[in-house]
Coordinates of C-alpha atoms (C1' of nucleotides) in Angstrom, one line a residue:
Chain A
X1 CA 106.7 19.4 -119.2
X2 CA 106.1 20.3 -122.9
X3 CA 108.8 22.4 -124.4
X4 CA 107.5 26.0 -124.9
X5 CA 107.1 26.5 -128.6
X6 CA 106.7 30.1 -129.7
X7 CA 106.5 30.9 -133.4
X8 CA 108.5 34.0 -134.2
X9 CA 106.8 37.3 -134.5
X10 CA 107.3 38.7 -138.0
X11 CA 109.1 42.1 -138.4
X12 CA 106.9 45.1 -138.2
X13 CA 108.8 46.5 -141.2
X14 CA 111.1 45.0 -143.7
X15 CA 113.8 47.4 -144.9
X16 CA 113.3 51.2 -144.8
X17 CA 110.5 53.2 -146.3
X18 CA 112.5 53.8 -149.5
X19 CA 113.1 50.2 -150.1
X20 CA 109.5 49.2 -149.5
X21 CA 108.2 51.9 -151.7
X22 CA 110.6 50.8 -154.5
X23 CA 109.5 47.2 -154.1
X24 CA 105.9 48.1 -154.2
X25 CA 106.3 50.0 -157.4
X26 CA 108.3 47.2 -159.1
X27 CA 105.7 44.7 -157.9
X28 CA 102.8 46.7 -159.3
X29 CA 104.5 47.1 -162.6
X30 CA 105.4 43.4 -162.9
X31 CA 101.9 42.4 -161.9
X32 CA 100.6 44.4 -164.8
X33 CA 98.7 46.8 -162.5
X34 CA 100.5 49.5 -164.6
X35 CA 100.8 47.7 -168.0
X36 CA 103.7 48.4 -170.3
X37 CA 103.5 51.8 -171.9
X38 CA 100.9 53.2 -169.4
X39 CA 101.4 56.2 -167.2
X40 CA 101.8 56.1 -163.4
X41 CA 99.7 58.5 -161.3
X42 CA 101.4 61.8 -160.6
X43 CA 104.0 61.9 -157.9
X44 CA 101.7 63.7 -155.6
X45 CA 98.8 61.2 -156.1
X46 CA 101.1 58.2 -155.9
X47 CA 102.7 59.4 -152.7
X48 CA 99.3 59.9 -151.1
X49 CA 98.1 56.4 -152.1
X50 CA 101.3 54.8 -150.8
X51 CA 101.1 57.0 -147.7
X52 CA 104.6 58.0 -148.2
X53 CA 106.2 61.5 -148.5
X54 CA 106.7 62.8 -152.0
X55 CA 110.4 63.1 -151.2
X56 CA 110.7 59.4 -150.5
X57 CA 108.6 58.4 -153.4
X58 CA 110.8 60.5 -155.7
X59 CA 113.8 58.6 -154.5
X60 CA 112.2 55.3 -155.4
X61 CA 111.1 56.7 -158.8
X62 CA 114.6 57.9 -159.5
X63 CA 115.8 54.3 -158.9
X64 CA 113.1 52.9 -161.2
X65 CA 114.2 55.4 -163.8
X66 CA 117.8 54.3 -163.4
X67 CA 116.9 50.7 -163.8
X68 CA 114.8 51.7 -166.9
X69 CA 111.5 50.5 -165.5
X70 CA 110.1 53.9 -166.3
X71 CA 110.8 57.0 -168.3
X72 CA 110.0 60.4 -166.9
X73 CA 108.7 63.5 -168.7
X74 CA 108.2 66.9 -167.2
X75 CA 105.5 69.5 -167.6
X76 CA 101.7 69.2 -167.8
X77 CA 100.7 65.9 -169.4
X78 CA 104.1 64.6 -168.3
X79 CA 104.7 61.9 -165.7
X80 CA 106.3 58.5 -165.3
X81 CA 105.7 56.1 -168.1
X82 CA 106.2 52.3 -167.8
X83 CA 108.7 50.9 -170.2
X84 CA 107.4 48.8 -173.1
X85 CA 109.6 45.8 -172.1
X86 CA 110.6 45.4 -168.5
X87 CA 114.2 45.0 -167.5
X88 CA 115.5 41.6 -166.5
X89 CA 116.1 40.8 -162.9
X90 CA 119.1 39.3 -161.3
X91 CA 118.4 35.6 -160.9
X92 CA 118.7 34.2 -157.4
X93 CA 119.0 30.5 -156.9
X94 CA 115.7 28.5 -156.6
X95 CA 115.0 27.2 -153.1
X96 CA 112.9 24.0 -153.2
X97 CA 111.1 24.8 -150.0
X98 CA 110.2 28.3 -151.1
X99 CA 109.0 27.0 -154.5
X100 CA 106.8 24.4 -152.8
X101 CA 105.4 26.9 -150.4
X102 CA 104.4 29.4 -153.0
X103 CA 102.9 26.8 -155.4
X104 CA 100.9 25.2 -152.6
X105 CA 99.3 28.5 -151.6
X106 CA 98.7 29.5 -155.2
X107 CA 97.0 26.2 -155.8
X108 CA 94.6 26.9 -153.0
X109 CA 93.8 30.5 -153.8
X110 CA 93.5 30.8 -157.6
X111 CA 91.1 27.9 -158.3
X112 CA 88.9 29.2 -155.5
X113 CA 89.0 32.7 -157.0
X114 CA 88.0 31.3 -160.4
X115 CA 85.2 29.3 -158.9
X116 CA 83.9 32.3 -157.1
X117 CA 84.2 34.5 -160.2
X118 CA 82.1 32.0 -162.1
X119 CA 79.6 31.7 -159.3
X120 CA 79.1 35.4 -159.2
X121 CA 78.9 35.9 -162.9
X122 CA 80.6 39.1 -164.3
X123 CA 78.4 42.0 -165.4
X124 CA 78.2 43.0 -169.0
X125 CA 81.2 45.4 -169.1
X126 CA 83.2 43.1 -166.9
X127 CA 82.6 40.2 -169.4
X128 CA 83.9 42.3 -172.3
X129 CA 86.9 43.5 -170.4
X130 CA 87.8 40.0 -169.2
X131 CA 87.7 38.7 -172.7
X132 CA 89.6 41.6 -174.2
X133 CA 92.3 41.1 -171.5
X134 CA 92.6 37.5 -172.6
X135 CA 92.8 38.4 -176.3
X136 CA 95.4 41.1 -175.6
X137 CA 97.5 38.5 -173.9
X138 CA 97.4 36.2 -176.9
X139 CA 98.5 39.0 -179.1
X140 CA 101.2 40.7 -177.1
X141 CA 104.9 40.5 -177.6
X142 CA 106.9 38.0 -175.5
X143 CA 108.5 40.9 -173.5
X144 CA 105.1 41.9 -172.3
X145 CA 103.6 38.5 -171.6
X146 CA 104.4 38.2 -167.9
X147 CA 102.8 41.4 -166.7
X148 CA 99.7 41.0 -168.9
X149 CA 99.4 37.4 -167.8
X150 CA 99.4 38.5 -164.1
X151 CA 96.9 41.2 -164.9
X152 CA 94.5 38.6 -166.3
X153 CA 94.8 36.4 -163.2
X154 CA 94.4 39.4 -160.9
X155 CA 91.3 40.5 -162.8
X156 CA 89.8 37.0 -162.3
X157 CA 90.6 37.2 -158.6
X158 CA 88.9 40.6 -158.5
X159 CA 85.8 39.2 -160.1
X160 CA 85.6 36.8 -157.1
X161 CA 84.2 39.9 -155.3
X162 CA 86.4 39.2 -152.3
X163 CA 89.0 42.0 -151.8
X164 CA 91.1 40.0 -149.4
X165 CA 91.3 37.1 -151.8
X166 CA 92.5 39.5 -154.5
X167 CA 95.2 40.8 -152.2
X168 CA 96.3 37.3 -151.3
X169 CA 96.4 36.3 -155.0
X170 CA 98.4 39.4 -155.8
X171 CA 100.9 38.5 -153.1
X172 CA 101.5 35.0 -154.2
X173 CA 101.5 36.0 -157.8
X174 CA 104.3 38.5 -157.2
X175 CA 106.3 35.7 -155.6
X176 CA 105.5 33.3 -158.4
X177 CA 106.7 35.9 -160.9
X178 CA 110.0 36.2 -159.2
X179 CA 110.3 32.4 -159.6
X180 CA 109.3 32.5 -163.2
X181 CA 111.9 35.2 -164.0
X182 CA 114.5 32.5 -163.5
X183 CA 113.2 30.2 -166.2
X184 CA 112.9 30.8 -169.9
X185 CA 109.7 31.7 -171.7
X186 CA 109.1 29.1 -174.3
X187 CA 106.6 29.7 -177.2
X188 CA 105.2 26.2 -176.8
X189 CA 104.3 26.9 -173.2
X190 CA 102.8 30.2 -174.1
X191 CA 100.4 28.6 -176.6
X192 CA 99.5 26.0 -174.1
X193 CA 98.9 28.6 -171.4
X194 CA 96.8 30.7 -173.8
X195 CA 94.6 27.7 -174.5
X196 CA 94.1 27.1 -170.8
X197 CA 93.3 30.7 -170.2
X198 CA 90.6 30.4 -172.8
X199 CA 89.1 27.5 -170.9
X200 CA 89.1 29.4 -167.6
X201 CA 87.7 32.6 -169.1
X202 CA 85.0 30.7 -171.0
X203 CA 84.0 28.8 -167.9
X204 CA 83.7 32.0 -165.9
X205 CA 81.7 33.6 -168.7
X206 CA 79.5 30.5 -168.8
X207 CA 78.9 30.7 -165.1
X208 CA 80.3 27.2 -164.5
X209 CA 82.1 27.3 -161.2
X210 CA 83.3 23.7 -161.2
X211 CA 84.7 24.0 -164.7
X212 CA 86.4 27.3 -163.9
X213 CA 88.0 25.7 -160.9
X214 CA 89.1 22.6 -162.8
X215 CA 90.5 24.6 -165.7
X216 CA 92.4 27.0 -163.4
X217 CA 93.8 24.0 -161.5
X218 CA 94.9 22.4 -164.7
X219 CA 96.6 25.7 -165.8
X220 CA 98.4 26.1 -162.5
X221 CA 99.7 22.6 -162.4
X222 CA 101.2 23.1 -165.9
X223 CA 103.5 26.0 -164.8
X224 CA 104.0 24.3 -161.5
X225 CA 105.4 21.2 -163.2
X226 CA 107.6 23.5 -165.4
X227 CA 109.0 25.2 -162.3
X228 CA 109.6 22.0 -160.4
X229 CA 111.4 20.7 -163.5
X230 CA 114.0 23.5 -163.1
X231 CA 114.9 22.3 -159.6
X232 CA 116.7 19.2 -160.8
Chain B
X1 CA 88.1 53.3 -175.8
X2 CA 87.9 51.2 -172.7
X3 CA 87.9 53.1 -169.5
X4 CA 91.2 52.9 -167.7
X5 CA 90.7 50.8 -164.6
X6 CA 93.5 51.0 -162.1
X7 CA 93.2 49.2 -158.8
X8 CA 94.5 51.3 -156.0
X9 CA 98.0 50.7 -154.7
X10 CA 97.8 49.8 -151.1
X11 CA 99.7 52.0 -148.6
X12 CA 103.3 51.1 -147.9
X13 CA 102.7 51.7 -144.2
X14 CA 99.6 51.9 -142.1
X15 CA 99.9 54.2 -139.2
X16 CA 103.3 54.9 -137.6
X17 CA 105.8 52.4 -136.2
X18 CA 104.4 52.7 -132.7
X19 CA 100.9 51.9 -133.8
X20 CA 101.9 49.0 -136.0
X21 CA 104.0 47.6 -133.2
X22 CA 101.2 47.9 -130.7
X23 CA 98.8 46.2 -133.1
X24 CA 101.2 43.4 -133.7
X25 CA 101.5 42.7 -130.1
X26 CA 97.8 42.8 -129.4
X27 CA 97.3 40.5 -132.4
X28 CA 99.8 38.0 -131.2
X29 CA 98.3 37.9 -127.8
X30 CA 94.7 37.6 -129.1
X31 CA 95.9 34.8 -131.5
X32 CA 97.2 32.9 -128.5
X33 CA 100.7 33.1 -129.8
X34 CA 101.5 34.3 -126.3
X35 CA 98.8 32.5 -124.3
X36 CA 97.2 34.0 -121.1
X37 CA 99.7 33.9 -118.3
X38 CA 102.8 33.4 -120.4
X39 CA 105.8 35.7 -120.6
X40 CA 106.7 37.8 -123.6
X41 CA 110.3 37.7 -124.7
X42 CA 112.6 40.4 -123.1
X43 CA 112.3 43.9 -124.5
X44 CA 115.6 43.6 -126.2
X45 CA 114.7 40.3 -127.9
X46 CA 111.2 41.4 -128.9
X47 CA 112.5 44.6 -130.4
X48 CA 115.0 42.7 -132.5
X49 CA 112.4 40.3 -133.7
X50 CA 110.0 43.1 -134.6
X51 CA 112.9 45.0 -136.2
X52 CA 111.9 48.0 -134.1
X53 CA 113.9 50.1 -131.7
X54 CA 113.6 49.2 -128.1
X55 CA 112.4 52.8 -127.5
X56 CA 109.4 52.3 -129.7
X57 CA 108.7 48.9 -128.5
X58 CA 108.7 50.2 -124.9
X59 CA 106.1 52.8 -125.9
X60 CA 103.9 50.0 -127.2
X61 CA 104.4 47.9 -124.2
X62 CA 103.5 50.9 -122.0
X63 CA 100.2 51.1 -123.8
X64 CA 99.6 47.4 -123.4
X65 CA 100.3 47.7 -119.7
X66 CA 97.9 50.7 -119.5
X67 CA 95.1 48.6 -121.2
X68 CA 95.9 45.7 -119.0
X69 CA 97.0 43.3 -121.6
X70 CA 100.2 42.6 -119.7
X71 CA 101.7 43.2 -116.3
X72 CA 105.4 44.1 -116.1
X73 CA 107.9 43.1 -113.5
X74 CA 111.5 44.4 -113.2
X75 CA 114.7 42.6 -112.4
X76 CA 116.1 39.3 -113.6
X77 CA 113.4 36.8 -114.3
X78 CA 111.1 39.8 -114.7
X79 CA 109.4 40.7 -117.9
X80 CA 106.0 41.3 -119.5
X81 CA 103.4 38.8 -118.6
X82 CA 100.2 38.3 -120.5
X83 CA 97.0 38.8 -118.4
X84 CA 94.9 35.8 -117.5
X85 CA 91.8 37.3 -119.1
X86 CA 92.2 39.7 -122.0
X87 CA 90.5 43.1 -121.8
X88 CA 87.4 43.7 -123.9
X89 CA 87.7 45.8 -127.1
X90 CA 85.5 48.7 -128.1
X91 CA 82.9 47.2 -130.4
X92 CA 82.8 48.8 -133.9
X93 CA 79.7 48.3 -136.0
X94 CA 79.7 45.2 -138.2
X95 CA 80.0 45.9 -141.9
X96 CA 78.3 43.2 -144.0
X97 CA 80.8 43.4 -146.9
X98 CA 83.7 43.1 -144.5
X99 CA 82.2 40.1 -142.8
X100 CA 81.5 38.4 -146.0
X101 CA 85.0 39.2 -147.3
X102 CA 86.7 37.7 -144.2
X103 CA 84.4 34.6 -144.0
X104 CA 84.9 33.8 -147.7
X105 CA 88.7 33.9 -147.4
X106 CA 88.7 31.9 -144.2
X107 CA 86.5 29.3 -145.9
X108 CA 89.1 28.9 -148.6
X109 CA 92.2 28.8 -146.4
X110 CA 91.4 26.8 -143.3
X111 CA 89.8 23.7 -144.9
X112 CA 92.8 23.5 -147.2
X113 CA 95.1 23.8 -144.2
X114 CA 93.4 21.0 -142.4
X115 CA 93.4 18.8 -145.5
X116 CA 97.2 19.4 -146.0
X117 CA 97.9 18.7 -142.3
X118 CA 96.1 15.4 -142.6
X119 CA 97.9 14.5 -145.8
X120 CA 101.3 15.2 -144.3
X121 CA 100.6 13.5 -141.1
X122 CA 102.0 15.0 -137.9
X123 CA 105.1 13.5 -136.2
X124 CA 104.9 11.8 -132.8
X125 CA 105.4 14.9 -130.6
X126 CA 103.3 17.0 -132.9
X127 CA 100.4 14.6 -132.5
X128 CA 100.6 14.8 -128.8
X129 CA 100.9 18.5 -128.8
X130 CA 97.9 18.9 -131.1
X131 CA 95.8 16.8 -128.9
X132 CA 96.8 18.5 -125.7
X133 CA 96.0 21.9 -127.3
X134 CA 92.6 20.6 -128.0
X135 CA 92.1 19.2 -124.5
X136 CA 93.4 22.4 -123.0
X137 CA 90.8 24.3 -125.0
X138 CA 87.9 22.2 -123.7
X139 CA 89.0 22.8 -120.2
X140 CA 89.9 26.4 -120.1
X141 CA 87.9 29.3 -118.7
X142 CA 85.6 31.3 -120.9
X143 CA 87.8 34.3 -120.7
X144 CA 90.7 32.3 -122.2
X145 CA 88.7 30.6 -125.0
X146 CA 89.3 32.9 -127.9
X147 CA 93.1 33.0 -127.8
X148 CA 93.4 29.3 -127.2
X149 CA 90.9 28.5 -130.0
X150 CA 93.0 30.6 -132.3
X151 CA 96.1 28.9 -131.2
X152 CA 94.7 25.5 -132.1
X153 CA 93.7 26.7 -135.5
X154 CA 97.1 28.2 -136.1
X155 CA 98.8 25.1 -135.0
X156 CA 96.8 23.1 -137.6
X157 CA 97.7 25.6 -140.3
X158 CA 101.3 25.2 -139.2
X159 CA 101.0 21.4 -139.6
X160 CA 100.2 22.1 -143.3
X161 CA 103.9 22.6 -143.7
X162 CA 103.2 25.7 -145.7
X163 CA 104.5 28.9 -144.0
X164 CA 102.7 31.3 -146.3
X165 CA 99.5 29.5 -145.6
X166 CA 100.1 29.7 -141.9
X167 CA 100.6 33.5 -142.3
X168 CA 97.5 33.9 -144.4
X169 CA 95.4 31.9 -141.9
X170 CA 96.8 34.0 -139.1
X171 CA 95.9 37.2 -140.9
X172 CA 92.3 36.1 -141.5
X173 CA 91.9 34.7 -138.1
X174 CA 93.0 38.0 -136.5
X175 CA 90.3 39.7 -138.5
X176 CA 87.7 37.0 -137.6
X177 CA 88.6 37.5 -133.9
X178 CA 87.8 41.2 -134.2
X179 CA 84.4 40.3 -135.5
X180 CA 83.8 37.7 -132.8
X181 CA 84.6 40.2 -130.1
X182 CA 81.4 41.8 -131.0
X183 CA 79.1 38.9 -130.3
X184 CA 78.6 37.0 -127.1
X185 CA 80.3 33.7 -126.3
X186 CA 77.5 31.2 -125.5
X187 CA 78.3 28.0 -123.7
X188 CA 76.1 26.0 -126.1
X189 CA 78.2 27.2 -129.0
X190 CA 81.4 26.4 -127.2
X191 CA 80.3 22.8 -126.6
X192 CA 79.4 22.5 -130.3
X193 CA 82.7 24.0 -131.3
X194 CA 84.6 21.6 -129.1
X195 CA 82.9 18.7 -130.6
X196 CA 83.8 19.9 -134.1
X197 CA 87.4 20.5 -133.0
X198 CA 87.5 16.9 -131.9
X199 CA 86.4 15.7 -135.4
X200 CA 89.0 17.9 -137.1
X201 CA 91.8 16.9 -134.8
X202 CA 90.9 13.2 -135.1
X203 CA 90.7 13.3 -138.9
X204 CA 94.2 14.9 -139.0
X205 CA 95.6 12.3 -136.6
X206 CA 94.0 9.6 -138.6
X207 CA 95.6 11.0 -141.8
X208 CA 92.2 11.4 -143.5
X209 CA 92.5 14.6 -145.6
X210 CA 88.9 14.5 -147.0
X211 CA 87.4 14.1 -143.5
X212 CA 89.7 16.8 -142.1
X213 CA 88.6 19.3 -144.8
X214 CA 84.9 18.4 -144.4
X215 CA 85.0 18.7 -140.6
X216 CA 86.8 22.0 -140.8
X217 CA 84.3 23.3 -143.3
X218 CA 81.5 22.3 -141.0
X219 CA 83.1 24.0 -138.1
X220 CA 83.7 27.2 -139.9
X221 CA 80.2 27.4 -141.3
X222 CA 78.9 27.1 -137.8
X223 CA 80.5 30.3 -136.6
X224 CA 79.9 31.9 -139.9
X225 CA 76.2 31.4 -139.5
X226 CA 76.4 32.8 -136.0
X227 CA 78.2 35.9 -137.3
X228 CA 75.8 36.4 -140.2
X229 CA 72.9 36.1 -137.7
X230 CA 74.2 39.2 -135.9
X231 CA 74.0 41.3 -139.0
X232 CA 70.2 41.4 -138.9
Chain C
dA1 C1' 123.9 37.2 -96.6
dA2 C1' 126.3 38.4 -100.8
dT3 C1' 126.8 37.9 -105.7
dC4 C1' 125.6 39.0 -110.3
dA5 C1' 123.5 38.1 -114.6
dT6 C1' 119.4 39.6 -116.6
dT7 C1' 115.7 42.4 -116.8
dG8 C1' 113.0 46.9 -117.2
dG9 C1' 113.7 52.2 -117.0
dA10 C1' 115.7 56.6 -118.7
dT11 C1' 118.2 59.7 -121.7
dC12 C1' 120.4 61.6 -125.8
dA13 C1' 122.8 62.3 -130.2
dG14 C1' 122.2 61.1 -134.9
dT15 C1' 119.5 59.4 -138.8
dT16 C1' 115.6 58.8 -141.6
dG17 C1' 111.3 60.3 -143.2
dT18 C1' 107.6 64.0 -143.6
dA19 C1' 105.0 68.2 -144.9
dG20 C1' 104.9 72.1 -147.3
dA21 C1' 106.4 75.8 -150.0
dC22 C1' 108.3 77.3 -154.1
dC23 C1' 110.5 76.9 -158.9
dA24 C1' 110.9 75.1 -163.9
dT25 C1' 108.8 72.9 -167.7
dT26 C1' 105.5 71.4 -170.8
dG27 C1' 101.8 71.3 -174.2
dA28 C1' 96.6 71.5 -174.9
dC29 C1' 93.7 75.1 -175.4
dT30 C1' 92.1 79.7 -176.5
Chain D
dA1 C1' 101.3 83.5 -180.2
dG2 C1' 99.9 83.5 -175.5
dT3 C1' 97.8 81.5 -171.4
dC4 C1' 97.7 78.5 -167.7
dA5 C1' 97.0 74.4 -165.2
dA6 C1' 99.3 70.3 -164.1
dT7 C1' 103.4 68.1 -163.7
dG8 C1' 108.3 67.0 -162.3
dG9 C1' 112.4 69.3 -159.6
dT10 C1' 114.4 71.5 -155.3
dC11 C1' 114.9 73.0 -150.8
dT12 C1' 114.0 73.5 -145.7
dA13 C1' 112.1 73.1 -141.1
dC14 C1' 110.2 69.6 -138.4
dA15 C1' 108.8 65.1 -136.4
dA16 C1' 109.6 60.2 -135.9
dC17 C1' 112.6 56.6 -135.2
dT18 C1' 116.9 54.6 -134.0
dG19 C1' 120.8 52.8 -131.5
dA20 C1' 123.6 53.2 -127.9
dT21 C1' 124.8 53.9 -123.2
dC22 C1' 124.0 53.9 -118.6
dC23 C1' 121.0 53.2 -114.3
dA24 C1' 117.9 50.5 -111.1
dA25 C1' 115.7 46.5 -109.6
dT26 C1' 115.2 41.6 -108.8
dG27 C1' 115.7 36.9 -107.2
dA28 C1' 118.1 32.4 -108.2
dT29 C1' 122.4 30.8 -107.0
dT30 C1' 126.3 30.3 -104.1

DNA sequence: AATCATTGGATCAGTTGTAGACCATTGACT
DNA sequence: AGTCAATGGTCTACAACTGATCCAATGATT
């Protein structure tokens, strides 16, 4: 008789509400969803979006403030403002299996997203925004590169017109970011990445799905090689 | 000045713990992770896996029992047993955007999973199990088809050797299932699907990635057309 | 027939998270 | 200079969830 194989059922909840909330916020900031210098929604609004009590949200915000992710100002027109340069994270050791897992999934998702974005063809304002995001990325300071890079990639995924794909890309990108935090950010690589971004963006604007996919694949394999290199 | 576009931050938690637990169990059962007739882990074990108190888990199980997903027996060697034929779900109206969203993502993930599975090449026991799952599917009763079908697809995703991909496939498959629950299960389609499954499985066993991807794509587009047809 | 480990069933004190009201502060606007 | 709406800061009563203990039932094993 065949041995009964039962994949484990993943936990309903990881950590408590406070921890999850905290993680969500850090993630959103590192993904460039709230770019450096921008303002978070008011506590009341954010709590509602996250479906969390304001009390709990405030605990998380206090933690973010303590780790200097944000600065908080009171009064009307006050709020929580994202720091201009994000704090460094404690570097955990790289696990080869995890690296391979993340990179494999990303290699499936992002080229498909770029391809779909090119197929759909962005509207006028979307075209301008996509290009300006790219330009902003080439001009920003090194300390702001990662979140703005993520923001560009997420915007492309959004242009695929497939919300679930965007969510999946955001998930993997958050994980990739935590890997990238463990290796240095070299100017040479940035130039290379910027050139590749140009290719991807142009292909999307040209409505050339195959080129968009190919350029994205090329781009991803670049950083993938970089990451694998740091595994020894 | 460019209008500030801020994608919404998804909720930290959807529903309360009870509802989430309940949903997880229903999902696992409908995905064939606990096939018809099989036994769930003991309440203590399940609660631990789901990271939920036994109290809450029991509330969810009580609900499952009430909707005749499971039958419960007391005493040693007792436990919760999955029903032989799963209950029908209330049919919500099909939303065209949601259908397209799910099908698009699935079309990205599952062919990639099949391709990777073929590339890797299953080990001896895995080969036998994969084939026997397929055979089981061709021989089962109509009431058991959906969960066993899902189980086969998940097993293929698992053979990709990429845990995150498996998780993503499971997610989309759960959503596809909820769509499929709204359209009838025609014997003609089943025969067709079984033939396509054969192609996919054979390609994987042959270690032919391109064929595996192509066969899976073909298979998915079949049911996709079916679903789109029911949108009018 | 008796044993007993394992399972579901029930209860309760303690902790975590929520909802809402209210206060304190700020700065654009009049 | 004064107003006031929106924001962060604080507190409290309430609900949800936990974890721990104990009870009741079952059936393979002896």
